[in-house]
PDB file of C-alpha atoms in Angstrom:
ATOM      1  CA  MET A  95     148.235 128.183 245.740  1.00 65.00           C
ATOM      2  CA  GLY A  96     150.283 125.169 246.233  1.00 75.00           C
ATOM      3  CA  ILE A  97     152.467 122.975 248.967  1.00 80.00           C
ATOM      4  CA  TYR A  98     156.072 122.913 248.764  1.00 76.00           C
ATOM      5  CA  LEU A  99     158.114 120.212 250.674  1.00 75.00           C
ATOM      6  CA  PHE A 100     161.564 120.651 251.226  1.00 75.00           C
ATOM      7  CA  ARG A 101     164.711 119.387 252.958  1.00 76.00           C
ATOM      8  CA  MET A 102     166.934 121.447 255.262  1.00 79.00           C
ATOM      9  CA  ARG A 103     170.132 121.044 254.397  1.00 85.00           C
ATOM     10  CA  PRO A 104     172.732 122.200 256.742  1.00 91.00           C
ATOM     11  CA  VAL A 105     174.905 125.269 255.345  1.00 95.00           C
ATOM     12  CA  THR A 106     178.518 126.117 256.025  1.00 96.00           C
ATOM     13  CA  ILE A 107     179.836 129.678 254.783  1.00 96.00           C
ATOM     14  CA  VAL A 108     183.650 129.688 253.816  1.00 96.00           C
ATOM     15  CA  GLU A 109     184.813 133.259 253.907  1.00 94.00           C
ATOM     16  CA  MET A 110     188.184 134.905 253.287  1.00 93.00           C
ATOM     17  CA  LEU A 111     186.840 138.235 255.015  1.00 92.00           C
ATOM     18  CA  PRO A 112     187.210 138.676 258.758  1.00 95.00           C
ATOM     19  CA  LYS A 113     183.582 139.673 258.442  1.00 94.00           C
ATOM     20  CA  LEU A 114     180.767 138.648 256.226  1.00 93.00           C
ATOM     21  CA  ALA A 115     178.591 141.281 253.938  1.00 90.00           C
ATOM     22  CA  GLU A 116     180.321 144.102 255.656  1.00 87.00           C
ATOM     23  CA  ARG A 117     179.981 146.311 252.792  1.00 80.00           C
ATOM     24  CA  MET A 118     176.209 145.683 252.990  1.00 85.00           C
ATOM     25  CA  LEU A 119     173.764 148.073 253.755  1.00 84.00           C
ATOM     26  CA  PHE A 120     173.278 148.053 257.999  1.00 90.00           C
ATOM     27  CA  GLY A 121     169.923 147.125 258.162  1.00 93.00           C
ATOM     28  CA  ASN A 122     169.876 144.467 255.395  1.00 92.00           C
ATOM     29  CA  ARG A 123     172.885 143.259 256.848  1.00 93.00           C
ATOM     30  CA  CYS A 124     171.481 142.468 260.444  1.00 96.00           C
ATOM     31  CA  VAL A 125     168.267 141.161 258.933  1.00 96.00           C
ATOM     32  CA  LEU A 126     170.815 138.917 256.802  1.00 96.00           C
ATOM     33  CA  MET A 127     172.679 137.713 259.591  1.00 97.00           C
ATOM     34  CA  ALA A 128     169.759 137.289 261.658  1.00 97.00           C
ATOM     35  CA  HIS A 129     168.229 134.563 259.180  1.00 96.00           C
ATOM     36  CA  LEU A 130     172.289 133.137 258.800  1.00 96.00           C
ATOM     37  CA  ASP A 131     171.855 132.758 262.346  1.00 96.00           C
ATOM     38  CA  GLY A 132     168.314 131.603 262.724  1.00 95.00           C
ATOM     39  CA  TYR A 133     168.666 128.907 260.219  1.00 93.00           C
ATOM     40  CA  GLY A 134     172.096 127.743 262.261  1.00 94.00           C
ATOM     41  CA  VAL A 135     174.670 127.996 258.954  1.00 96.00           C
ATOM     42  CA  LYS A 136     178.248 127.483 260.135  1.00 96.00           C
ATOM     43  CA  LYS A 137     180.516 130.225 259.317  1.00 97.00           C
ATOM     44  CA  HIS A 138     184.459 130.011 258.750  1.00 96.00           C
ATOM     45  CA  LEU A 139     185.910 133.184 258.407  1.00 96.00           C
ATOM     46  CA  GLU A 140     189.679 134.503 257.450  1.00 96.00           C
ATOM     47  CA  SER A 141     189.184 130.942 255.547  1.00 96.00           C
ATOM     48  CA  THR A 142     189.637 129.779 252.271  1.00 95.00           C
ATOM     49  CA  VAL A 143     188.726 126.262 250.205  1.00 96.00           C
ATOM     50  CA  SER A 144     192.033 124.813 248.821  1.00 95.00           C
ATOM     51  CA  GLU A 145     190.412 122.332 247.276  1.00 95.00           C
ATOM     52  CA  ILE A 146     186.393 120.615 246.406  1.00 95.00           C
ATOM     53  CA  LEU A 147     186.221 116.774 246.971  1.00 95.00           C
ATOM     54  CA  ASP A 148     183.449 114.362 245.726  1.00 94.00           C
ATOM     55  CA  ASP A 149     181.987 114.567 249.312  1.00 94.00           C
ATOM     56  CA  GLY A 150     182.962 117.866 250.810  1.00 94.00           C
ATOM     57  CA  VAL A 151     185.430 120.473 250.601  1.00 96.00           C
ATOM     58  CA  LEU A 152     188.908 120.957 252.080  1.00 97.00           C
ATOM     59  CA  VAL A 153     189.426 124.693 254.249  1.00 97.00           C
ATOM     60  CA  LYS A 154     192.604 126.396 255.097  1.00 97.00           C
ATOM     61  CA  ALA A 155     192.105 128.446 258.288  1.00 95.00           C
ATOM     62  CA  GLY A 156     194.916 129.836 260.329  1.00 90.00           C
ATOM     63  CA  ASN A 157     197.455 127.706 260.235  1.00 85.00           C
ATOM     64  CA  GLY A 158     195.098 124.602 259.901  1.00 95.00           C
ATOM     65  CA  GLU A 159     193.420 122.707 257.634  1.00 97.00           C
ATOM     66  CA  PHE A 160     190.189 120.881 257.895  1.00 97.00           C
ATOM     67  CA  LYS A 161     187.286 119.240 256.137  1.00 97.00           C
ATOM     68  CA  VAL A 162     183.548 120.580 255.344  1.00 96.00           C
ATOM     69  CA  GLU A 163     181.443 117.497 254.720  1.00 95.00           C
ATOM     70  CA  GLY A 164     178.719 118.235 251.947  1.00 94.00           C
ATOM     71  CA  ASP A 165     177.536 116.888 248.698  1.00 90.00           C
ATOM     72  CA  THR A 166     176.680 120.081 246.935  1.00 91.00           C
ATOM     73  CA  VAL A 167     179.492 123.046 246.784  1.00 92.00           C
ATOM     74  CA  ILE A 168     178.061 126.714 245.130  1.00 89.00           C
ATOM     75  CA  VAL A 169     181.204 129.026 244.600  1.00 88.00           C
ATOM     76  CA  SER A 170     180.973 132.624 244.941  1.00 84.00           C
ATOM     77  CA  VAL A 171     184.328 134.526 244.021  1.00 80.00           C
ATOM     78  CA  GLY A 172     185.034 138.876 244.265  1.00 76.00           C
ATOM     79  CA  ASP A 173     184.392 140.246 241.521  1.00 80.00           C
ATOM     80  CA  ARG A 174     186.489 142.678 239.121  1.00 85.00           C
ATOM     81  CA  PRO A 175     185.917 145.843 237.552  1.00 88.00           C
ATOM     82  CA  ASP A 176     184.632 145.311 233.272  1.00 89.00           C
ATOM     83  CA  ARG A 177     185.895 148.308 231.585  1.00 90.00           C
ATOM     84  CA  SER A 178     185.821 146.709 228.107  1.00 92.00           C
ATOM     85  CA  LEU A 179     182.786 149.093 226.967  1.00 92.00           C
ATOM     86  CA  ALA A 180     183.973 151.902 228.331  1.00 91.00           C
ATOM     87  CA  GLY A 181     187.483 151.313 225.905  1.00 92.00           C
ATOM     88  CA  ALA A 182     185.761 150.893 223.222  1.00 94.00           C
ATOM     89  CA  LEU A 183     183.440 154.133 223.230  1.00 94.00           C
ATOM     90  CA  GLU A 184     186.650 156.227 224.299  1.00 92.00           C
ATOM     91  CA  GLY A 185     186.867 158.616 221.407  1.00 92.00           C
ATOM     92  CA  LYS A 186     183.434 157.826 220.088  1.00 95.00           C
ATOM     93  CA  VAL A 187     181.837 159.879 222.492  1.00 93.00           C
ATOM     94  CA  ASP A 188     182.725 162.739 224.528  1.00 91.00           C
ATOM     95  CA  LYS A 189     182.826 161.826 228.073  1.00 90.00           C
ATOM     96  CA  VAL A 190     182.444 158.560 229.555  1.00 92.00           C
ATOM     97  CA  PHE A 191     182.443 158.038 233.074  1.00 91.00           C
ATOM     98  CA  CYS A 192     182.976 154.123 234.681  1.00 91.00           C
ATOM     99  CA  ILE A 193     180.619 154.273 237.703  1.00 91.00           C
ATOM    100  CA  GLY A 194     178.913 151.187 239.808  1.00 86.00           C
ATOM    101  CA  ASP A 195     180.696 147.297 239.113  1.00 85.00           C
ATOM    102  CA  SER A 196     182.499 148.898 235.664  1.00 88.00           C
ATOM    103  CA  ASN A 197     184.550 151.367 238.401  1.00 87.00           C
ATOM    104  CA  ILE A 198     184.340 149.120 241.746  1.00 85.00           C
ATOM    105  CA  PRO A 199     182.360 145.904 242.075  1.00 81.00           C
ATOM    106  CA  ASP A 200     179.988 146.955 244.629  1.00 78.00           C
ATOM    107  CA  SER A 201     176.297 147.170 246.559  1.00 77.00           C
ATOM    108  CA  PHE A 202     173.480 147.904 244.147  1.00 80.00           C
ATOM    109  CA  ALA A 203     173.045 150.888 246.463  1.00 81.00           C
ATOM    110  CA  GLU A 204     176.389 152.551 245.893  1.00 85.00           C
ATOM    111  CA  SER A 205     175.978 152.012 242.296  1.00 87.00           C
ATOM    112  CA  VAL A 206     172.725 153.705 242.475  1.00 90.00           C
ATOM    113  CA  ALA A 207     174.536 156.762 244.278  1.00 91.00           C
ATOM    114  CA  ALA A 208     177.651 156.626 241.986  1.00 91.00           C
ATOM    115  CA  GLY A 209     175.215 157.184 239.471  1.00 92.00           C
ATOM    116  CA  TYR A 210     172.901 159.631 241.004  1.00 93.00           C
ATOM    117  CA  TYR A 211     176.368 161.689 241.836  1.00 93.00           C
ATOM    118  CA  THR A 212     177.878 161.654 238.356  1.00 93.00           C
ATOM    119  CA  ALA A 213     174.385 163.162 237.002  1.00 93.00           C
ATOM    120  CA  ALA A 214     174.714 165.988 239.404  1.00 93.00           C
ATOM    121  CA  GLU A 215     177.755 166.971 238.684  1.00 90.00           C
ATOM    122  CA  LEU A 216     177.259 166.651 234.477  1.00 90.00           C
ATOM    123  CA  ILE A 217     173.984 169.082 235.010  1.00 90.00           C
ATOM    124  CA  GLY A 218     175.971 171.251 237.986  1.00 78.00           C
TER     125      GLY A 218
END
């Protein structure tokens, strides 16, 4: 048991896409969006960070640019498939299957489903 004290800070999300967490499972996304709204998280969609400054970031949106002030910046960018292991295994094993993030970075649920369907095909 303990006492945890923390100071709430304003949070702003800058997202290139027109919708946040679009590929997330529907129920999980609903909960996430409710939490973000409940905590007053500001969202700038179809926007990009053009520069990180000492006291915030410059954001490009539409035809304009504006500053979001802050003292902490967390960068989360898209994933790219990593097929290096598959390439190293080619010719050393009978079959290699690229699924999950080695094929298309996606949700955990999609990766598990890809594993299931690949195994189902193999056992026929």
